[in-house]
Amino acid sequence: MTLAAASHGFLSPTGVEIAFLLVGIATLGAAVVTVTTRQLVHAALWLVVALGGIAVEYLLLTAEFIAWVQVLIYVGSVVVLLLFGLMLTKAPIGRSPDADSGNRWAALTVAVASAAALVWVVVDAFRATWINLDGPSQGSTEVSGRSLFQHWVLPFEALSVLLLAALVGAIVLSRRDNGAATGGAPTAPGAGAAPATREDQR
C-alpha cells in the first residue's frame, strides 16, 4: 500500500470518487423521471440516459468490458426494441393519462423495499471482499465471460427469449389493431362499388 493510499480518507475523496457520485446522482434523477413521466417516448429516452449513466459508472470502476456490454445490449438493443414496440402498437406520442395507474404509493413502497433488500444483500455478500488492484482486472473480458457463460447462462438465454416474445407480442397487437380499424378482411380496390353512369362520367 502506497503512502498516498494510506493517507487517503473519507474526508479527502479523489476525483474518480467525486465523478462517481455526480454520475450516480444524475443516473438516479434520470431513473426517477423515467418512471414518473406520462409520455412513453420520453420515458424510453430518459431510460437511455439512466442506462448510459450506469455504463459510465462501470468505466469509473475500471470494468471497461461490462461498460461496453451495457451500451451495446441495453442502450443499443433493449431501448431500440422498446421504441420499436411503441411504434408498432401505435402508442400515443404525447401525454398519456393511461400511463398512470394511480398506484404510485404502492409502487413506491415496493421500490423502496426492493432497493433496501438489494443493498442489504450486496453489503452482506461483499462486506469482507477486497479487490487486489495490483492483480488481474476483475472486469476483464476473460473473467466476465467465464462468469457469464458458466454461472449465468440460463438467465442470459431467458432474457433473449423474453425480448423475442415482446417483439412478437408487439407485432400481434399491431396486426390486430389494423384488422379492427378496417372492419375485417380488406376488400379489393373497387369491389362492391356501383358502376359509374354517364352523368358521373361527365
Short mmCIF file of C-alpha atoms in Angstrom, two decimals:
data_model
loop_
_atom_site.label_atom_id
_atom_site.label_comp_id
_atom_site.label_asym_id
_atom_site.label_seq_id
_atom_site.Cartn_x
_atom_site.Cartn_y
_atom_site.Cartn_z
CA MET A 1 0.00 0.00 0.00
CA THR A 2 1.49 3.33 -1.02
CA LEU A 3 1.76 6.39 1.16
CA ALA A 4 -0.91 8.23 -0.85
CA ALA A 5 -3.33 5.36 -0.44
CA ALA A 6 -2.57 5.15 3.27
CA SER A 7 -3.22 8.86 3.82
CA HIS A 8 -6.41 8.79 1.78
CA GLY A 9 -9.51 9.03 3.94
CA PHE A 10 -13.24 9.52 3.77
CA LEU A 11 -12.98 13.32 4.02
CA SER A 12 -10.46 13.55 1.16
CA PRO A 13 -12.16 11.90 -1.84
CA THR A 14 -10.37 11.52 -5.13
CA GLY A 15 -11.55 12.91 -8.45
CA VAL A 16 -12.83 9.49 -9.52
CA GLU A 17 -14.96 9.19 -6.39
CA ILE A 18 -16.43 12.66 -6.90
CA ALA A 19 -17.20 11.85 -10.55
CA PHE A 20 -18.75 8.54 -9.48
CA LEU A 21 -21.02 10.34 -7.01
CA LEU A 22 -22.09 13.01 -9.51
CA VAL A 23 -22.82 10.48 -12.26
CA GLY A 24 -24.76 8.38 -9.75
CA ILE A 25 -26.95 11.34 -8.79
CA ALA A 26 -27.60 12.13 -12.46
CA THR A 27 -28.45 8.48 -13.17
CA LEU A 28 -30.83 8.37 -10.21
CA GLY A 29 -32.56 11.54 -11.44
CA ALA A 30 -32.96 10.10 -14.93
CA ALA A 31 -34.43 6.90 -13.48
CA VAL A 32 -36.93 8.89 -11.41
CA VAL A 33 -38.03 10.89 -14.46
CA THR A 34 -38.35 7.62 -16.42
CA VAL A 35 -40.94 6.20 -14.04
CA THR A 36 -42.78 9.47 -13.38
CA THR A 37 -43.25 10.93 -16.86
CA ARG A 38 -46.54 10.35 -18.68
CA GLN A 39 -45.01 10.41 -22.16
CA LEU A 40 -43.91 6.94 -23.20
CA VAL A 41 -41.34 8.09 -25.73
CA HIS A 42 -39.81 10.47 -23.20
CA ALA A 43 -39.67 7.61 -20.70
CA ALA A 44 -37.73 5.50 -23.21
CA LEU A 45 -35.30 8.34 -23.90
CA TRP A 46 -34.72 9.00 -20.21
CA LEU A 47 -34.13 5.28 -19.83
CA VAL A 48 -31.28 5.67 -22.32
CA VAL A 49 -29.78 8.36 -20.07
CA ALA A 50 -30.11 6.14 -16.98
CA LEU A 51 -28.54 3.12 -18.66
CA GLY A 52 -25.78 5.29 -20.12
CA GLY A 53 -25.04 6.63 -16.65
CA ILE A 54 -24.66 3.08 -15.36
CA ALA A 55 -22.20 2.40 -18.19
CA VAL A 56 -20.16 5.44 -17.10
CA GLU A 57 -20.16 4.10 -13.54
CA TYR A 58 -18.71 0.82 -14.83
CA LEU A 59 -16.00 2.77 -16.64
CA LEU A 60 -15.12 4.61 -13.44
CA LEU A 61 -14.84 1.21 -11.72
CA THR A 62 -12.32 0.12 -14.44
CA ALA A 63 -14.75 -2.51 -15.80
CA GLU A 64 -14.49 -1.49 -19.45
CA PHE A 65 -15.90 -4.71 -20.87
CA ILE A 66 -19.03 -4.56 -18.68
CA ALA A 67 -19.48 -0.90 -19.63
CA TRP A 68 -19.45 -1.59 -23.36
CA VAL A 69 -21.74 -4.60 -22.91
CA GLN A 70 -24.12 -2.27 -21.06
CA VAL A 71 -24.08 0.15 -24.00
CA LEU A 72 -24.39 -2.48 -26.73
CA ILE A 73 -27.06 -4.69 -25.13
CA TYR A 74 -29.18 -2.37 -23.02
CA VAL A 75 -28.83 1.02 -24.73
CA GLY A 76 -28.38 -0.37 -28.22
CA SER A 77 -30.83 -3.27 -28.14
CA VAL A 78 -33.36 -3.12 -25.31
CA VAL A 79 -34.23 0.56 -25.73
CA VAL A 80 -34.38 0.24 -29.53
CA LEU A 81 -36.69 -2.76 -29.10
CA LEU A 82 -38.84 -0.74 -26.70
CA LEU A 83 -39.15 2.15 -29.17
CA PHE A 84 -39.86 -0.34 -31.96
CA GLY A 85 -42.65 -1.86 -29.88
CA LEU A 86 -44.12 1.59 -29.19
CA MET A 87 -44.18 2.35 -32.90
CA LEU A 88 -45.75 -0.99 -33.80
CA THR A 89 -48.50 -0.69 -31.20
CA LYS A 90 -49.21 2.94 -32.24
CA ALA A 91 -48.70 4.26 -28.74
CA PRO A 92 -49.51 7.96 -28.28
CA ILE A 93 -46.51 10.23 -28.76
CA GLY A 94 -47.78 13.00 -26.47
CA ARG A 95 -49.03 12.86 -22.91
CA SER A 96 -50.75 9.63 -21.99
CA PRO A 97 -53.04 9.79 -18.94
CA ASP A 98 -53.44 6.00 -19.11
CA ALA A 99 -49.75 5.61 -18.22
CA ASP A 100 -50.58 6.50 -14.60
CA SER A 101 -52.43 3.64 -12.90
CA GLY A 102 -52.96 5.53 -9.65
CA ASN A 103 -50.86 3.07 -7.62
CA ARG A 104 -47.91 5.36 -7.07
CA TRP A 105 -47.70 4.81 -3.32
CA ALA A 106 -47.84 1.04 -3.69
CA ALA A 107 -45.18 1.17 -6.41
CA LEU A 108 -43.02 3.47 -4.27
CA THR A 109 -43.32 1.11 -1.31
CA VAL A 110 -42.33 -1.90 -3.39
CA ALA A 111 -39.43 0.03 -4.95
CA VAL A 112 -38.06 1.18 -1.58
CA ALA A 113 -38.40 -2.32 -0.11
CA SER A 114 -36.68 -3.87 -3.14
CA ALA A 115 -33.86 -1.32 -3.01
CA ALA A 116 -33.35 -1.90 0.72
CA ALA A 117 -33.28 -5.69 0.22
CA LEU A 118 -30.82 -5.35 -2.67
CA VAL A 119 -28.50 -3.07 -0.69
CA TRP A 120 -28.62 -5.43 2.29
CA VAL A 121 -27.81 -8.47 0.14
CA VAL A 122 -24.91 -6.73 -1.62
CA VAL A 123 -23.43 -5.38 1.62
CA ASP A 124 -23.79 -8.74 3.36
CA ALA A 125 -22.25 -10.63 0.44
CA PHE A 126 -19.28 -8.33 -0.20
CA ARG A 127 -18.63 -7.00 3.30
CA ALA A 128 -15.34 -8.86 3.69
CA THR A 129 -14.37 -8.82 0.00
CA TRP A 130 -11.23 -6.95 -1.01
CA ILE A 131 -10.10 -6.33 -4.57
CA ASN A 132 -6.41 -6.56 -5.29
CA LEU A 133 -5.73 -3.57 -7.53
CA ASP A 134 -2.30 -4.93 -8.39
CA GLY A 135 -3.72 -8.28 -9.54
CA PRO A 136 -5.66 -9.18 -12.72
CA SER A 137 -8.53 -6.92 -13.70
CA GLN A 138 -11.86 -8.13 -12.31
CA GLY A 139 -13.85 -6.59 -15.16
CA SER A 140 -11.79 -8.07 -17.99
CA THR A 141 -13.30 -9.97 -20.90
CA GLU A 142 -11.92 -13.32 -19.73
CA VAL A 143 -13.21 -13.07 -16.17
CA SER A 144 -16.62 -11.67 -17.17
CA GLY A 145 -17.11 -14.19 -19.99
CA ARG A 146 -16.27 -17.13 -17.75
CA SER A 147 -18.72 -15.94 -15.08
CA LEU A 148 -21.45 -15.18 -17.63
CA PHE A 149 -21.35 -18.40 -19.64
CA GLN A 150 -20.67 -20.73 -16.71
CA HIS A 151 -22.90 -19.44 -13.92
CA TRP A 152 -25.41 -17.11 -15.63
CA VAL A 153 -26.00 -18.79 -18.98
CA LEU A 154 -29.64 -19.73 -18.23
CA PRO A 155 -30.75 -16.19 -17.22
CA PHE A 156 -28.90 -14.86 -20.28
CA GLU A 157 -30.85 -17.18 -22.60
CA ALA A 158 -34.12 -16.48 -20.75
CA LEU A 159 -33.60 -12.75 -21.37
CA SER A 160 -33.20 -13.34 -25.12
CA VAL A 161 -36.43 -15.37 -25.20
CA LEU A 162 -38.21 -12.62 -23.26
CA LEU A 163 -37.11 -9.97 -25.76
CA LEU A 164 -38.24 -12.16 -28.66
CA ALA A 165 -41.65 -12.67 -27.00
CA ALA A 166 -42.01 -8.90 -26.53
CA LEU A 167 -41.29 -8.29 -30.21
CA VAL A 168 -43.76 -10.97 -31.35
CA GLY A 169 -46.42 -9.57 -29.00
CA ALA A 170 -45.96 -6.06 -30.42
CA ILE A 171 -46.40 -7.39 -33.97
CA VAL A 172 -49.55 -9.33 -32.97
CA LEU A 173 -51.09 -6.26 -31.30
CA SER A 174 -50.27 -4.13 -34.33
CA ARG A 175 -51.93 -6.56 -36.77
CA ARG A 176 -54.99 -6.83 -34.50
CA ASP A 177 -55.40 -3.05 -34.41
CA ASN A 178 -55.11 -2.83 -38.19
CA GLY A 179 -57.77 -5.51 -38.64
CA ALA A 180 -60.17 -3.75 -36.26
CA ALA A 181 -59.66 -0.41 -37.99
CA THR A 182 -60.51 -1.81 -41.44
CA GLY A 183 -63.57 -3.67 -40.11
CA GLY A 184 -62.46 -7.12 -41.10
CA ALA A 185 -60.77 -8.53 -44.15
CA PRO A 186 -59.57 -5.96 -46.69
CA THR A 187 -61.56 -5.73 -49.87
CA ALA A 188 -60.23 -5.42 -53.35
CA PRO A 189 -59.99 -1.93 -54.81
CA GLY A 190 -63.30 -1.00 -56.39
CA ALA A 191 -65.12 -4.09 -55.11
CA GLY A 192 -68.78 -3.51 -54.30
CA ALA A 193 -68.80 -0.04 -55.84
CA ALA A 194 -71.71 0.97 -58.05
CA PRO A 195 -70.91 1.29 -61.75
CA ALA A 196 -70.39 4.79 -62.95
CA THR A 197 -73.18 6.35 -65.01
CA ARG A 198 -72.86 8.74 -67.93
CA GLU A 199 -73.75 11.65 -65.67
CA ASP A 200 -70.88 10.69 -63.29
CA GLN A 201 -68.50 10.42 -66.21
CA ARG A 202 -69.42 13.93 -67.29
#
